[in-house]
Short mmCIF file of C-alpha atoms in Angstrom, two decimals:
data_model
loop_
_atom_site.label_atom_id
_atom_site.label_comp_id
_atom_site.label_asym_id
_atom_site.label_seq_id
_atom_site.Cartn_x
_atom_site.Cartn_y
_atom_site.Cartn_z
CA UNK A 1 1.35 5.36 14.15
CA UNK A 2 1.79 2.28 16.45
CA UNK A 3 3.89 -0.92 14.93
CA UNK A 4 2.74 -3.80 13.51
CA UNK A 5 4.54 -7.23 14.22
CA UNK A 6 3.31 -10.22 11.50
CA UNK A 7 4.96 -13.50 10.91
CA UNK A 8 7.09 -13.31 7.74
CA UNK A 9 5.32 -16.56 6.01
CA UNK A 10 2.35 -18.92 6.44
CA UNK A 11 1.15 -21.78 4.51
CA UNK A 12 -3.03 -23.17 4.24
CA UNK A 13 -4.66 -25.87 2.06
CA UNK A 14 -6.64 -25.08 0.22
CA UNK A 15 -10.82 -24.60 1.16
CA UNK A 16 -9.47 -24.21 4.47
CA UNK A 17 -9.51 -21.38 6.57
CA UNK A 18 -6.56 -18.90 6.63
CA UNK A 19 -5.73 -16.80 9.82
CA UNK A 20 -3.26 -14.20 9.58
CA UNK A 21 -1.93 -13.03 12.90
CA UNK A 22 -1.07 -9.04 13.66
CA UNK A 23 0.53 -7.84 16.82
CA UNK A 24 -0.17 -4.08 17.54
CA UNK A 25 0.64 -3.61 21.51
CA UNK A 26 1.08 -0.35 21.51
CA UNK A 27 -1.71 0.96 19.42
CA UNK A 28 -3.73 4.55 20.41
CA UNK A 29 -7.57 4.51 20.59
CA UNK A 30 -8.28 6.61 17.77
CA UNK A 31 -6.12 3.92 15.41
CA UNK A 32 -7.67 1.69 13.06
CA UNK A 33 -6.19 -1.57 11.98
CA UNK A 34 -6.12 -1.82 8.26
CA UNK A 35 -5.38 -5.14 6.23
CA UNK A 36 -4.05 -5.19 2.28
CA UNK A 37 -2.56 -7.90 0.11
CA UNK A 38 -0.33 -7.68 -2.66
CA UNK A 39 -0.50 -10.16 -5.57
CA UNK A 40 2.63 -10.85 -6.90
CA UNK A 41 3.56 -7.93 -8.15
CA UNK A 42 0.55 -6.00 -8.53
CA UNK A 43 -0.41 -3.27 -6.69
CA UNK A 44 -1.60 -3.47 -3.12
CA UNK A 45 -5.48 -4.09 -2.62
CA UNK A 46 -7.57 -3.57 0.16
CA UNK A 47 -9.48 -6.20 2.41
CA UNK A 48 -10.92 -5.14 5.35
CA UNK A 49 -10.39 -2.39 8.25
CA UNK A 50 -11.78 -2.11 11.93
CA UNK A 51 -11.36 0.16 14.93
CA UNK A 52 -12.34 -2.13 17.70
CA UNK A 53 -15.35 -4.16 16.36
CA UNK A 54 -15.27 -7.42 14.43
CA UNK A 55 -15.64 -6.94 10.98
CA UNK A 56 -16.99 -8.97 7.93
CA UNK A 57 -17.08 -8.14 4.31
CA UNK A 58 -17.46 -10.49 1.12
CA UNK A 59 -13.64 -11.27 1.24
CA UNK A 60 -12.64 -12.08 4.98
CA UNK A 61 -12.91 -11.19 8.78
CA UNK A 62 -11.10 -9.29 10.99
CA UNK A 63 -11.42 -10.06 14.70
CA UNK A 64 -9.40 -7.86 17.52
CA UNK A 65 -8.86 -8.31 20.76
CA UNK A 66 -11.27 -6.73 23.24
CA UNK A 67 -7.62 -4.92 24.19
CA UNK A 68 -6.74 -4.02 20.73
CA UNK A 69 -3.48 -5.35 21.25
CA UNK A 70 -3.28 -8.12 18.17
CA UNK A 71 -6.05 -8.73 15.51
CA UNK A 72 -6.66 -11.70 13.09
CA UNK A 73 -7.44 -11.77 9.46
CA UNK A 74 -9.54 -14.88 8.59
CA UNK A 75 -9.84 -15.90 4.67
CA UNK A 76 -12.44 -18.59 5.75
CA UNK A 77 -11.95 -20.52 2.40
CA UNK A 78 -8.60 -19.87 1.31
CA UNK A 79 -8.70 -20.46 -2.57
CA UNK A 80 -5.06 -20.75 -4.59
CA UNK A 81 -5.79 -17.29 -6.01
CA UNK A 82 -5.82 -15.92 -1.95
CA UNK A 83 -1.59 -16.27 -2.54
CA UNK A 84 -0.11 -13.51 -1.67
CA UNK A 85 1.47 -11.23 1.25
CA UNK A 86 -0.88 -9.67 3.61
CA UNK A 87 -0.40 -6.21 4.87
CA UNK A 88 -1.02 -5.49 8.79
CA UNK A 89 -1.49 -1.67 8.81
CA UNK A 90 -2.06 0.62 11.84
CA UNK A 91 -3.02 4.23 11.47
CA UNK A 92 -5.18 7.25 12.47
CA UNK A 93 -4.65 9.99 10.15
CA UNK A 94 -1.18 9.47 8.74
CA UNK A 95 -0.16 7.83 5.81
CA UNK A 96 0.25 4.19 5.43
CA UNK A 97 3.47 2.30 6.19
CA UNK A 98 3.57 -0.90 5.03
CA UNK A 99 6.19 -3.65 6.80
CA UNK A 100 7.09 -6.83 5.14
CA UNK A 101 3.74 -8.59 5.77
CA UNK A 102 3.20 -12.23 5.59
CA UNK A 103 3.35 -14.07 3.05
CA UNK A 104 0.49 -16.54 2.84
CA UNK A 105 0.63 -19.34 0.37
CA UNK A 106 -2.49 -21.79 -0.39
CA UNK A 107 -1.41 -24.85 -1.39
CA UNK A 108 -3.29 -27.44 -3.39
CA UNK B 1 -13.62 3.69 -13.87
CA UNK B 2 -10.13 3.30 -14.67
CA UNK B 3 -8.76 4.01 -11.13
CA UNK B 4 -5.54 4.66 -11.22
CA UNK B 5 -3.24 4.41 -14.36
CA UNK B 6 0.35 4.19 -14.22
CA UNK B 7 2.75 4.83 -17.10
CA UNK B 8 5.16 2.94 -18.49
CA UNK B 9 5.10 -0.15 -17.11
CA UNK B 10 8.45 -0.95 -17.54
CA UNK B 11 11.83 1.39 -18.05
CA UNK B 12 15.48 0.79 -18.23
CA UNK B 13 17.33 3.75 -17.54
CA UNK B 14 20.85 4.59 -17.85
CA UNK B 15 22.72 6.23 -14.81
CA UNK B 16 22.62 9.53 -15.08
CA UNK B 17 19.91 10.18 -17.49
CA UNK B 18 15.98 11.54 -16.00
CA UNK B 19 12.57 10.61 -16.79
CA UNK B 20 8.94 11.36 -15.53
CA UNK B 21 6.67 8.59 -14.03
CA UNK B 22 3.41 9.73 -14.87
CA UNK B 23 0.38 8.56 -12.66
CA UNK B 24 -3.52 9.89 -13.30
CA UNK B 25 -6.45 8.84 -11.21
CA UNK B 26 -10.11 9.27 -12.39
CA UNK B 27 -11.88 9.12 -8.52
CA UNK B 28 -11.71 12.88 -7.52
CA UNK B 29 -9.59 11.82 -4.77
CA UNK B 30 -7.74 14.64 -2.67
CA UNK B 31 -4.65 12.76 -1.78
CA UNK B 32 -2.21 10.99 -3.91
CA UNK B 33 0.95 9.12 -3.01
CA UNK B 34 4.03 7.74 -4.73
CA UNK B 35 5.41 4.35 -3.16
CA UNK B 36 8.25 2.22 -4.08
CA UNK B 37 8.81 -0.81 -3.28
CA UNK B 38 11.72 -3.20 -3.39
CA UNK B 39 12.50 -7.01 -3.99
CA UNK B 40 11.52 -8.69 -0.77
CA UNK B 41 10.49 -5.58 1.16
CA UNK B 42 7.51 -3.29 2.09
CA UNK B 43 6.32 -0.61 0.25
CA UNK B 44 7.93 2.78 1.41
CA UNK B 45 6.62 6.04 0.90
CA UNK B 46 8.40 9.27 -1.58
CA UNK B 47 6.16 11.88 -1.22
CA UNK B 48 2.47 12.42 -1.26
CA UNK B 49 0.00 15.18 -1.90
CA UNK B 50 -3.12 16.29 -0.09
CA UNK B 51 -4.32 18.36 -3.20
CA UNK B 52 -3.58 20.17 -6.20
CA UNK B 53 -0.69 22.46 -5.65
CA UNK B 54 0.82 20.64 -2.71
CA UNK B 55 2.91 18.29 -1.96
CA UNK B 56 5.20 17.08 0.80
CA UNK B 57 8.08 14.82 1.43
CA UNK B 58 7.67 11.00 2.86
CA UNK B 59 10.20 8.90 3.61
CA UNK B 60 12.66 8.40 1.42
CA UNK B 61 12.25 11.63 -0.87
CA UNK B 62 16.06 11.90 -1.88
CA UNK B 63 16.72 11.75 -6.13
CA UNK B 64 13.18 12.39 -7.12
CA UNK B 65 10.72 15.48 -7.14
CA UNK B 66 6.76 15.51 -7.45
CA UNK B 67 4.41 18.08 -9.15
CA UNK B 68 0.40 18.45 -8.52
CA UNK B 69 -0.47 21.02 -10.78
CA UNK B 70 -4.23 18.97 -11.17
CA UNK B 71 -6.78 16.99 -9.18
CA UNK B 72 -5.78 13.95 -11.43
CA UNK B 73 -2.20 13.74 -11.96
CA UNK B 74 0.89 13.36 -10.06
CA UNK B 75 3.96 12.82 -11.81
CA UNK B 76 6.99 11.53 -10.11
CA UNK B 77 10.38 12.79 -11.24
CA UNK B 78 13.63 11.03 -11.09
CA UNK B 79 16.74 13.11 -11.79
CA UNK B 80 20.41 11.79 -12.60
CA UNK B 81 18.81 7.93 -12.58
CA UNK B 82 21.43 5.86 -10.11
CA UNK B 83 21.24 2.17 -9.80
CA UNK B 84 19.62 2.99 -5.97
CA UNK B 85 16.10 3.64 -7.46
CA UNK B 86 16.16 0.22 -9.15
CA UNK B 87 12.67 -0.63 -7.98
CA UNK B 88 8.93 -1.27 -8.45
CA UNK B 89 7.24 2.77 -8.04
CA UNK B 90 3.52 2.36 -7.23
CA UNK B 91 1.22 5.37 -7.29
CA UNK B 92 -2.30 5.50 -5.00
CA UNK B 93 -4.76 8.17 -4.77
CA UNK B 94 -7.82 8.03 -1.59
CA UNK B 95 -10.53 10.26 -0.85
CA UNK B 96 -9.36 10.92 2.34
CA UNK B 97 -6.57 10.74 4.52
CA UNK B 98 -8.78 10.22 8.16
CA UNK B 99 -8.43 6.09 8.94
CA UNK B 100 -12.42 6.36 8.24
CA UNK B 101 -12.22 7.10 4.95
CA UNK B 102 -14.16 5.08 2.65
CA UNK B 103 -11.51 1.75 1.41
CA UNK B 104 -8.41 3.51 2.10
CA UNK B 105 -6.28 3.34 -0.77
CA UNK B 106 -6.55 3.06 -4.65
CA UNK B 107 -3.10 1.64 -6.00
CA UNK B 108 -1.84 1.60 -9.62
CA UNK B 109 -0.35 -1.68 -10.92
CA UNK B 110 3.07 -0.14 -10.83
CA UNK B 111 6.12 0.72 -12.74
CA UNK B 112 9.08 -1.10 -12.94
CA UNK B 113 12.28 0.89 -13.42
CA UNK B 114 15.85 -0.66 -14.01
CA UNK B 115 18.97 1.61 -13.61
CA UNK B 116 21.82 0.05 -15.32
#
């Protein structure tokens, strides 16, 4: 599975839109790109997943690239609850490996 | 549904001694994986199990051992505790291991083991 590249930490007021950046150069085009968070310490809990469209469900957007190359989660009204570190994931039929992720915190 | 259950949620273990992490899933799903996960890092993978009756190794496999003798359960077994496997175990289950698969994974809210 190709590597994932995300910056280690990010910081968003709150109501205001989060975007989480993923590098993923050397992804294959039967990949998807995957995106979890992890809660303090719960376990981790999916968001969102796209193979080369954009994608929208009730908790954020992903947008990629039209090369696939880098993707961008969007939280478009981060809330203090939205605190946590967000999983970049790229895979086609393996198991997932998760990195260190970003940690996003909303602040007040 | 309750997903998938993790027990205990906490442990302190003395080196040397062994104990079962037991992990149950109520979805029917085909595949089930043991994580850890320590302070500050990324989750890595132990082993993981496409169905009942097999199992295979991830990445860091050393000091523990897995059964699957049912859909729902796979237990993770540490043997001769060392302070190493001081960490945060999660278990997942998913319907399906193809990227297309419907959510991905299911995680457990974890187990936190101390080896002292």
């Amino acid at each position: 599975d190709a590597k994932t590249t995300q910056p280690p930490s990010m910081d968003c007021a709150e109501g205001r839109a989060a975007n989480l950046p993923c590098n993923h150069s050397t992804i294959s085009g039967n990949e998807y790109v995957y995106w979890y968070r992890q809660i303090h310490s719960q376990g981790p809990q999916y968001i969102i997943h796209g193979l080369k469209n954009n994608e929208t469900n009730e908790m954020a957007s992903l947008i990629i690239t039209e090369d696939r190359k880098s993707s961008t989660l969007i939280l478009p009204h981060a809330t203090l609850r939205d605190t946590a570190v967000y999983y970049c994931i790229v895979r086609a039929r393996q198991n997932f490996v998760f990195g260190p992720g970003t940690r996003l915190s909303v602040l007040p | 549904n309750a997903g998938v259950t993790q027990t205990p949620k906490f442990r302190i273990l003395k080196i040397g001694q062994s104990m079962t992490l037991q992990c149950t899933q109520d979805m029917n799903h085909n595949y089930m994986y043991w994580y850890r996960q320590d302070p500050g890092m990324g989750l890595k993978l132990i082993y993981y199990s496409v169905g009942a009756g097999i199992t295979d190794k991830g990445e860091v496999p050393n000091g523990y051992n897995v059964s699957r003798s049912t859909t729902e359960d796979f237990p993770l077994r540490l043997e001769l505790a060392a302070p190493s496997q001081t960490s945060v175990y999660f278990c997942a289950s998913s319907y399906s291991t193809w990227a297309g698969g419907a959510n991905g994974y299911t995680f457990g809210s974890g187990t936190r083991l101390t080896v002292v």
